Coordinates of C-alpha atoms in Angstrom, one line a residue:
X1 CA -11.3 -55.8 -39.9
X2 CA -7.8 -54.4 -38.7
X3 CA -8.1 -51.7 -41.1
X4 CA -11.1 -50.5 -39.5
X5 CA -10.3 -50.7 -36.4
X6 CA -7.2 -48.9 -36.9
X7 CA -9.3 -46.3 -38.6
X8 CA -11.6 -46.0 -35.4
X9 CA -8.9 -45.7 -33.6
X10 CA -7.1 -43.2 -35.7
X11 CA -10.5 -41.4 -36.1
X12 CA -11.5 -41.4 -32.7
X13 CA -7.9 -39.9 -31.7
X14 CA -8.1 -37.2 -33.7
X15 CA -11.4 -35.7 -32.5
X16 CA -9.1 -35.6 -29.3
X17 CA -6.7 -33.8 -30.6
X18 CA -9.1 -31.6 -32.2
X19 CA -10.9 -31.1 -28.8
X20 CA -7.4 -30.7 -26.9
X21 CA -6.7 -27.4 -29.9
X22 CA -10.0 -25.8 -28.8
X23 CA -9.9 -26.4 -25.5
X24 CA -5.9 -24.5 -25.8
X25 CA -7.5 -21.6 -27.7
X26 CA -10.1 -21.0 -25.1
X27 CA -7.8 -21.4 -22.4
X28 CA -5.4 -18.8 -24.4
X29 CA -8.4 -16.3 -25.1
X30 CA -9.4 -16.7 -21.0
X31 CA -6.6 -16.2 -19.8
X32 CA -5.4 -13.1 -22.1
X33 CA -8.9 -11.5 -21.4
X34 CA -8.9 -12.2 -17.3
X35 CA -5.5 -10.2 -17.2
X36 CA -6.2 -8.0 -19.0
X37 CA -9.7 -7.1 -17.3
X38 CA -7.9 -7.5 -13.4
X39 CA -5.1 -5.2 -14.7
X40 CA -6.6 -2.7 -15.9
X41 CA -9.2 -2.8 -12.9
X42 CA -6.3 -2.7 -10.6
X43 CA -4.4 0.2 -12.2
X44 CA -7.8 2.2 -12.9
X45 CA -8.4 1.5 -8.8
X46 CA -4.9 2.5 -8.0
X47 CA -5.6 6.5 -10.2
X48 CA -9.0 6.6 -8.2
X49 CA -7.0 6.2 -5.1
X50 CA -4.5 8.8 -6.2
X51 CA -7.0 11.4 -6.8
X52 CA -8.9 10.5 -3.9
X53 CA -5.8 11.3 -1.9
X54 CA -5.2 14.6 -3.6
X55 CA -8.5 16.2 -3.5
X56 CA -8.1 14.9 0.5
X57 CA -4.6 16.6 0.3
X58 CA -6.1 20.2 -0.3
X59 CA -8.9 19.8 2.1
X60 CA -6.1 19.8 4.8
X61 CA -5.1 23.0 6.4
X62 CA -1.7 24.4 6.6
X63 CA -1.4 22.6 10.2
X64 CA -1.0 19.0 9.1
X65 CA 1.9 20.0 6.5
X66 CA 3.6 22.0 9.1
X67 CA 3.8 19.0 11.5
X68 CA 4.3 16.0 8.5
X69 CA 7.2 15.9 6.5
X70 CA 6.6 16.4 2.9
X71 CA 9.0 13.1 2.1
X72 CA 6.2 11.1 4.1
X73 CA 3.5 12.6 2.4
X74 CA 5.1 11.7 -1.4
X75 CA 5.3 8.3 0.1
X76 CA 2.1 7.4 0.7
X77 CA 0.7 9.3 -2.4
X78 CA 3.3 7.1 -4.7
X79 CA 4.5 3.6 -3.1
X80 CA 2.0 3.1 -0.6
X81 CA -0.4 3.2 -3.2
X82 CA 1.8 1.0 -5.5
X83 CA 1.4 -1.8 -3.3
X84 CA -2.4 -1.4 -2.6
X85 CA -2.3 -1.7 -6.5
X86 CA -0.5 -4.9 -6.7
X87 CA -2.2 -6.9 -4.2
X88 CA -5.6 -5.8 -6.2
X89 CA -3.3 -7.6 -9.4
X90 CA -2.1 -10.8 -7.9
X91 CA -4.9 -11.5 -5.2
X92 CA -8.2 -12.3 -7.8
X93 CA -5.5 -14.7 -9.4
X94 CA -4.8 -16.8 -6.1
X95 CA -8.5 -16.9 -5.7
X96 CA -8.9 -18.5 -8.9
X97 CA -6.0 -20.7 -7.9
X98 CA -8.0 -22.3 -5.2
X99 CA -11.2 -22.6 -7.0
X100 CA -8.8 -25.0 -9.1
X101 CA -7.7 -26.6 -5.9
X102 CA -11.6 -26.8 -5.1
X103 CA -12.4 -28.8 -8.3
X104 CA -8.9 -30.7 -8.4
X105 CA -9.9 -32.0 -4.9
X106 CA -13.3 -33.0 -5.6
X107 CA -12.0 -34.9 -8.7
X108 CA -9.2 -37.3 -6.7
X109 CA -11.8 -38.1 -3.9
X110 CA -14.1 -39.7 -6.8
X111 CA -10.4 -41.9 -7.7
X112 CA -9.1 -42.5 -4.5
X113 CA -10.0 -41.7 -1.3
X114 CA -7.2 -42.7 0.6
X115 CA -4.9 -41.0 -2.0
X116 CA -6.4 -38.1 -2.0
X117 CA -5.9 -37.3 2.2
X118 CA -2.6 -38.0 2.0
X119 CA -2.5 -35.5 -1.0
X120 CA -3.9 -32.7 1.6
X121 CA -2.3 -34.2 4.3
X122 CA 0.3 -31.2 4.5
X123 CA -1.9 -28.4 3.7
X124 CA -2.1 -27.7 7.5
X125 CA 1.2 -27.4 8.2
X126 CA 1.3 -25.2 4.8
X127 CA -1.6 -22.4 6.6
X128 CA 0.0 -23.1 9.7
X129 CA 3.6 -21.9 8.5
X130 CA 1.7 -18.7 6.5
X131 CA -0.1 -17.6 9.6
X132 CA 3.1 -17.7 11.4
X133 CA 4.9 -15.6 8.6
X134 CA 1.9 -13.1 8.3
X135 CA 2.0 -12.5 11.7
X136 CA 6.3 -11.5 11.3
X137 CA 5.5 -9.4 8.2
X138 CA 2.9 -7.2 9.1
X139 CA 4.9 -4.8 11.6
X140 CA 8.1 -5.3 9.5
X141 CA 6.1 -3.8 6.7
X142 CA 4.7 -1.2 8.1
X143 CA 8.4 -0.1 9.6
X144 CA 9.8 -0.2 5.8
X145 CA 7.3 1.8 4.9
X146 CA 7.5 3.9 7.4
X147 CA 11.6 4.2 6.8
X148 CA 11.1 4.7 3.1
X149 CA 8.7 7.9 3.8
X150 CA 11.8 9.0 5.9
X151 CA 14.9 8.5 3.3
X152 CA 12.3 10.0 0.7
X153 CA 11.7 13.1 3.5
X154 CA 15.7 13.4 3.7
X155 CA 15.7 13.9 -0.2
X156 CA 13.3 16.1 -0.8
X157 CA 14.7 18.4 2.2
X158 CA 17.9 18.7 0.4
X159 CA 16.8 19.0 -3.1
X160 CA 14.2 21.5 -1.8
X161 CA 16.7 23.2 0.5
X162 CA 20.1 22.6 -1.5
X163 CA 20.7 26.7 -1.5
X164 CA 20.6 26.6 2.0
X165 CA 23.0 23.7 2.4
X166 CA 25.4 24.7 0.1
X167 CA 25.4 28.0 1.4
X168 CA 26.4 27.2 5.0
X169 CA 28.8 23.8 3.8
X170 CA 26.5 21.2 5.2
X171 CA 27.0 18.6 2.9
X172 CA 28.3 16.0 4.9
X173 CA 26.2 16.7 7.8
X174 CA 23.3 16.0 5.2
X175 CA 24.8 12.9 3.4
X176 CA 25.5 11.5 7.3
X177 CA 21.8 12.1 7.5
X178 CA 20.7 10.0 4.7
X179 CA 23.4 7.1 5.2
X180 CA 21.5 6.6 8.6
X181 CA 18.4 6.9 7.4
X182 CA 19.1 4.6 4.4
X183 CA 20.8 2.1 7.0
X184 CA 17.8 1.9 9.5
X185 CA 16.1 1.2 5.6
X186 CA 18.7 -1.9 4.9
X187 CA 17.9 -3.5 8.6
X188 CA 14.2 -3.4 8.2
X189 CA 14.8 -4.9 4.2
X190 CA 16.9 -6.8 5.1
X191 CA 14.9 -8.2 8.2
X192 CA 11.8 -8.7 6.4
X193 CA 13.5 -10.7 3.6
X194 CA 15.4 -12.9 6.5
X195 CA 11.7 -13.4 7.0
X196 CA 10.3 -14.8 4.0
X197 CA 14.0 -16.9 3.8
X198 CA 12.9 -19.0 6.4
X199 CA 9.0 -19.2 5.8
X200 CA 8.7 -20.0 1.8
X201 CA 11.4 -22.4 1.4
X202 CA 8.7 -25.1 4.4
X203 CA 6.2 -23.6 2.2
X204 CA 6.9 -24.5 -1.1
X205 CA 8.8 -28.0 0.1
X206 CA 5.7 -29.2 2.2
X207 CA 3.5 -29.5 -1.1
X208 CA 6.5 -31.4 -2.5
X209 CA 6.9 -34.2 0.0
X210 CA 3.2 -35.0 -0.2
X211 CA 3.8 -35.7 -4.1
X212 CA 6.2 -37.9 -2.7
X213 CA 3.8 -39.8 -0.4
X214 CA 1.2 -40.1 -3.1
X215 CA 3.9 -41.9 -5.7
X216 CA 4.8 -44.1 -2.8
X217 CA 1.2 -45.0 -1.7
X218 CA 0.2 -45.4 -4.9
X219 CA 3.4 -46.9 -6.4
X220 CA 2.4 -49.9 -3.3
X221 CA -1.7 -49.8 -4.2
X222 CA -0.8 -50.5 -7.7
X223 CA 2.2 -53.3 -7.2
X224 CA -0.9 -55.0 -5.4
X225 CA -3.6 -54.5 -8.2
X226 CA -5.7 -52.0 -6.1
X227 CA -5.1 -48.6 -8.6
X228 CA -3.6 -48.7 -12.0
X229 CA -0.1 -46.6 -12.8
X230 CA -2.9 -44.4 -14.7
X231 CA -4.4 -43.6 -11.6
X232 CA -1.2 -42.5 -9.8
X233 CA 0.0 -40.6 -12.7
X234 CA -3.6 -38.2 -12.3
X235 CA -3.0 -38.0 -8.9
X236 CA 0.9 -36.9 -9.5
X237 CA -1.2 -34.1 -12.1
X238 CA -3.5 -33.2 -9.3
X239 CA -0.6 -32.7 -6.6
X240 CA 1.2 -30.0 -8.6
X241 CA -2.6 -28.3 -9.4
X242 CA -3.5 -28.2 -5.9
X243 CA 0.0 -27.0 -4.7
X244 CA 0.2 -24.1 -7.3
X245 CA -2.2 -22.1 -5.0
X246 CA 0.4 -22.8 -1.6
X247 CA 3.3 -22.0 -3.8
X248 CA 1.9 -18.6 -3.9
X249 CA 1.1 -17.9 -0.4
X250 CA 4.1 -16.8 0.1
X251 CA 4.4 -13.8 -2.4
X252 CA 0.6 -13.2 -2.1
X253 CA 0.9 -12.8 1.9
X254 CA 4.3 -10.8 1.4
X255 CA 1.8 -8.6 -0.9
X256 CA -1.0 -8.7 1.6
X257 CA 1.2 -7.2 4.6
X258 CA 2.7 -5.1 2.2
X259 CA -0.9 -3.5 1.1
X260 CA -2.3 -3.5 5.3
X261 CA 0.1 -1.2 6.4
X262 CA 0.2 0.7 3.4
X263 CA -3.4 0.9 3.6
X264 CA -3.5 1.8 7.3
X265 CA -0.9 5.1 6.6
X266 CA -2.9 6.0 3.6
X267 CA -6.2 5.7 6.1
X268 CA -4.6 8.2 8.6
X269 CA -4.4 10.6 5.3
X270 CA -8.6 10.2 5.1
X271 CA -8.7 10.0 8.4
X272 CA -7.6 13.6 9.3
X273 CA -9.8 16.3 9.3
X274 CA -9.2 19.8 8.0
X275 CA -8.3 22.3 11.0
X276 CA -9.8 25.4 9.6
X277 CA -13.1 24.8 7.7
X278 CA -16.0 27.2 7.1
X279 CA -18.8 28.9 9.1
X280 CA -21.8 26.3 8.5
X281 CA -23.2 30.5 8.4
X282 CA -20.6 31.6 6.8
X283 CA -20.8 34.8 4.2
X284 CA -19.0 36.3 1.1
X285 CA -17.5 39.9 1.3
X286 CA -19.1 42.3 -0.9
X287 CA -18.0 45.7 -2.0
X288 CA -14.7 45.0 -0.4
X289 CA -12.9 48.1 1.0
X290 CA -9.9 46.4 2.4
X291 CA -9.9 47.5 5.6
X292 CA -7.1 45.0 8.1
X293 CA -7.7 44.9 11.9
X294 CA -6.2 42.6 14.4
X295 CA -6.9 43.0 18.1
X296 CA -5.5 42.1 21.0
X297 CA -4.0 38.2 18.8
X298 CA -2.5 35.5 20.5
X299 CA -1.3 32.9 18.4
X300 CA 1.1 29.4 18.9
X301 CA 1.8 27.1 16.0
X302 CA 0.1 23.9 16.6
X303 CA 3.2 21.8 15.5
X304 CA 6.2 22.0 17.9
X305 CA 9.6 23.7 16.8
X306 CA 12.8 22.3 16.4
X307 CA 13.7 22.0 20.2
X308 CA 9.9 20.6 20.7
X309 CA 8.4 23.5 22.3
X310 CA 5.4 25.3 21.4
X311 CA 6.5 29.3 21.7
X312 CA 3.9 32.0 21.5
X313 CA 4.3 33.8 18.2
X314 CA 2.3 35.9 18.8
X315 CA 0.7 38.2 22.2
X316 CA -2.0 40.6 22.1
X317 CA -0.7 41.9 18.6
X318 CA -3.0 44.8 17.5
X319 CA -3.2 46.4 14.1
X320 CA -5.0 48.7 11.9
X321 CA -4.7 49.4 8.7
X322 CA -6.7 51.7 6.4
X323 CA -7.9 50.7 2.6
X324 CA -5.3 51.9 0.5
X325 CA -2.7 51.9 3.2
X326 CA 0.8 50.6 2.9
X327 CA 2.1 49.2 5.8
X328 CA 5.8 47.6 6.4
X329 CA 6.0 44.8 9.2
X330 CA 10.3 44.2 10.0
X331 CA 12.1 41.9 12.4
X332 CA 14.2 39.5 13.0
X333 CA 14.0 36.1 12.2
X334 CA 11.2 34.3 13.5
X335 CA 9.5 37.3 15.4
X336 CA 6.2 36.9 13.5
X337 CA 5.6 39.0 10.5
X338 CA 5.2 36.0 8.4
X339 CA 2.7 34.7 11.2
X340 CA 0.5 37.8 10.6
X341 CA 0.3 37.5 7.1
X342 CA -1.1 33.7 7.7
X343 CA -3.4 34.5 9.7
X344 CA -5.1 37.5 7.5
X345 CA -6.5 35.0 4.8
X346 CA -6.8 32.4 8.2
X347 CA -4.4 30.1 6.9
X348 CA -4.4 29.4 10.8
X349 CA -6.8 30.4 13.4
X350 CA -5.6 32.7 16.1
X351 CA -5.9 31.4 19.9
X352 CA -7.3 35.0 20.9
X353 CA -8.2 38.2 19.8
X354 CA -9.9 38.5 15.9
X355 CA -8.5 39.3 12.5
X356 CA -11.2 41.6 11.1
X357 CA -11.3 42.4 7.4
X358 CA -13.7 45.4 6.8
X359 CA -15.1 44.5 10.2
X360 CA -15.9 40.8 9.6
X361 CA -14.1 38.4 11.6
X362 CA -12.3 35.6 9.0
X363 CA -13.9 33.1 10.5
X364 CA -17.4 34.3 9.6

């Protein structure tokens, strides 16, 4: 009789440990295939978004480039979009994470009632705590950002321009330049992780010291026969399941600020609209001769120069010249001849007068 009872036993505790190796498999062939699938979704989202911002990119007329530095531009094209990508990586997975907490919960209330409130009893103070952090991290975000799109501007300037420095000695004036801007970078870094320092440490801890109410409510419920020590040592399971999903607020809401402002600079990119777009009547030249007329052109740049004014380039410039024709434009610096040949393909449009190729005004 004790032989077959042992064998029950024995038998009965194997098909548990053959259930507890399939239910490991499945859970290994979920999980591999859910990361996989959210992955590749995020990263297939964040080249749709590239492209997007591209095609967007060359819509724009010359007038938004002249008036946003090309450093900020290679920012939100690269590592504003980086971010947007991660949060599309991480958040499904915190989502999942409180479905668990959903089923976790409704499991301990069918134990213990009493337990399982004192289980939740700091979740409050946890949202409470997040709210309070999301609200600090949003506008330190946005001003890394921001200050990141500025070192990266200071960069590409030099590397762009490094003739022009070297040839009038401005290397230190340039490497002052970056040290500031990479300074105003460190307080803003350095001020959002002072940020997190204080929040995620009451984060993480508050889950913790309900674990300890639970084992000393239930340690007292079972010295007096109302639980067993089986009971408690679910619950003690079902604390650290529910908590996983707080633990992460933190670095899911450091993501989530991170991704709103990068999403809100990206959304002034789609936002803009082009200056210069075509004649909803607009036609194609034919039998081009080639003929170049301006008359009587005014012209100011739309973005302000270096001093922040807005000088007139150009005032009533007239010009003709014949098919065939070779004409040579000279000046000094800045007195327009570049400006004229802008404005024949109407890279720009003028402010008066007409630019007239074979008689048709460019912006017919």
């Amino acid at each position: 009789a004790i032989d077959e009872a042992l064998d029950a036993r024995t038998a009965g505790l194997n098909g548990f440990v053959v259930w507890l190796c399939i239910l490991g498999i499945v859970l290994f062939v979920s999980r591999l295939t859910y990361r996989y699938l959210l992955f590749r979704t995020a990263y297939s989202i964040e080249t749709d978004l590239r492209n997007q911002i591209y095609n967007h990119l060359t819509r724009l007329s010359f007038s938004y480039y002249d008036r946003t530095p090309s450093g900020e531009v290679i920012s939100r094209a690269n590592s504003d979009i980086r971010s947007i990508q991660l949060l599309m990586a991480f958040g499904p997975l915190t989502v999942l994470m409180l479905v668990s907490f959903v089923m976790a919960f409704s499991l301990m209330l069918t134990l213990h009632v009493g337990l399982t409130l004192l289980t939740v009893a700091t979740m409050p103070f946890v949202f409470l705590t997040a709210q309070h952090l999301r609200g600090q991290l949003y506008p330190l975000m946005w001003l890394t950002q921001a200050r990141t799109a500025e070192l990266a501007t200071v960069v590409d300037e030099n590397i762009n321009g490094t003739r022009v420095v070297k040839s009038f000695a401005a290397e230190q004036t340039e490497l002052t330049k970056l040290a500031r801007s990479a300074q105003r970078l460190r307080w803003s870094s350095v001020a959002t992780m002072d940020t997190r320092a204080r929040h995620n440490p009451i984060i993480e801890a508050l889950p913790r010291i309900a674990l300890v109410l639970v084992l000393l409510y239930g340690g007292l419920l079972a010295i007096d026969g109302d639980i067993t020590v089986g009971t408690i040592v679910a619950f003690s399971t079902y604390v650290v399941i529910i908590s996983t999903p707080f633990r992460m607020v933190g670095f899911v809401l450091v993501q989530a600020q991170r991704a709103a402002a990068s999403a809100e600079r990206i959304y002034e990119i789609f936002d803009t609209e082009p200056d210069i777009v075509d004649a909803p009547d607009a036609v194609h030249l034919s039998d081009e001769r080639g003929a170049v007329s301006f008359e009587n052109v005014r012209f100011t740049y739309p973005a302000a120069d270096a001093t922040g004014q807005r000088p007139e380039v150009l005032h009533d410039f007239s010009l003709d010249i014949a098919p065939g024709e070779t004409v040579a434009i000279v000046g000094r610096t800045g007195s327009g001849k570049s400006t004229v040949v802008r404005l024949l393909p109407r890279f720009y449009d003028v402010d008066a007068g007409a630019v007239r190729i074979d008689g048709h005004d460019v912006r017919d």
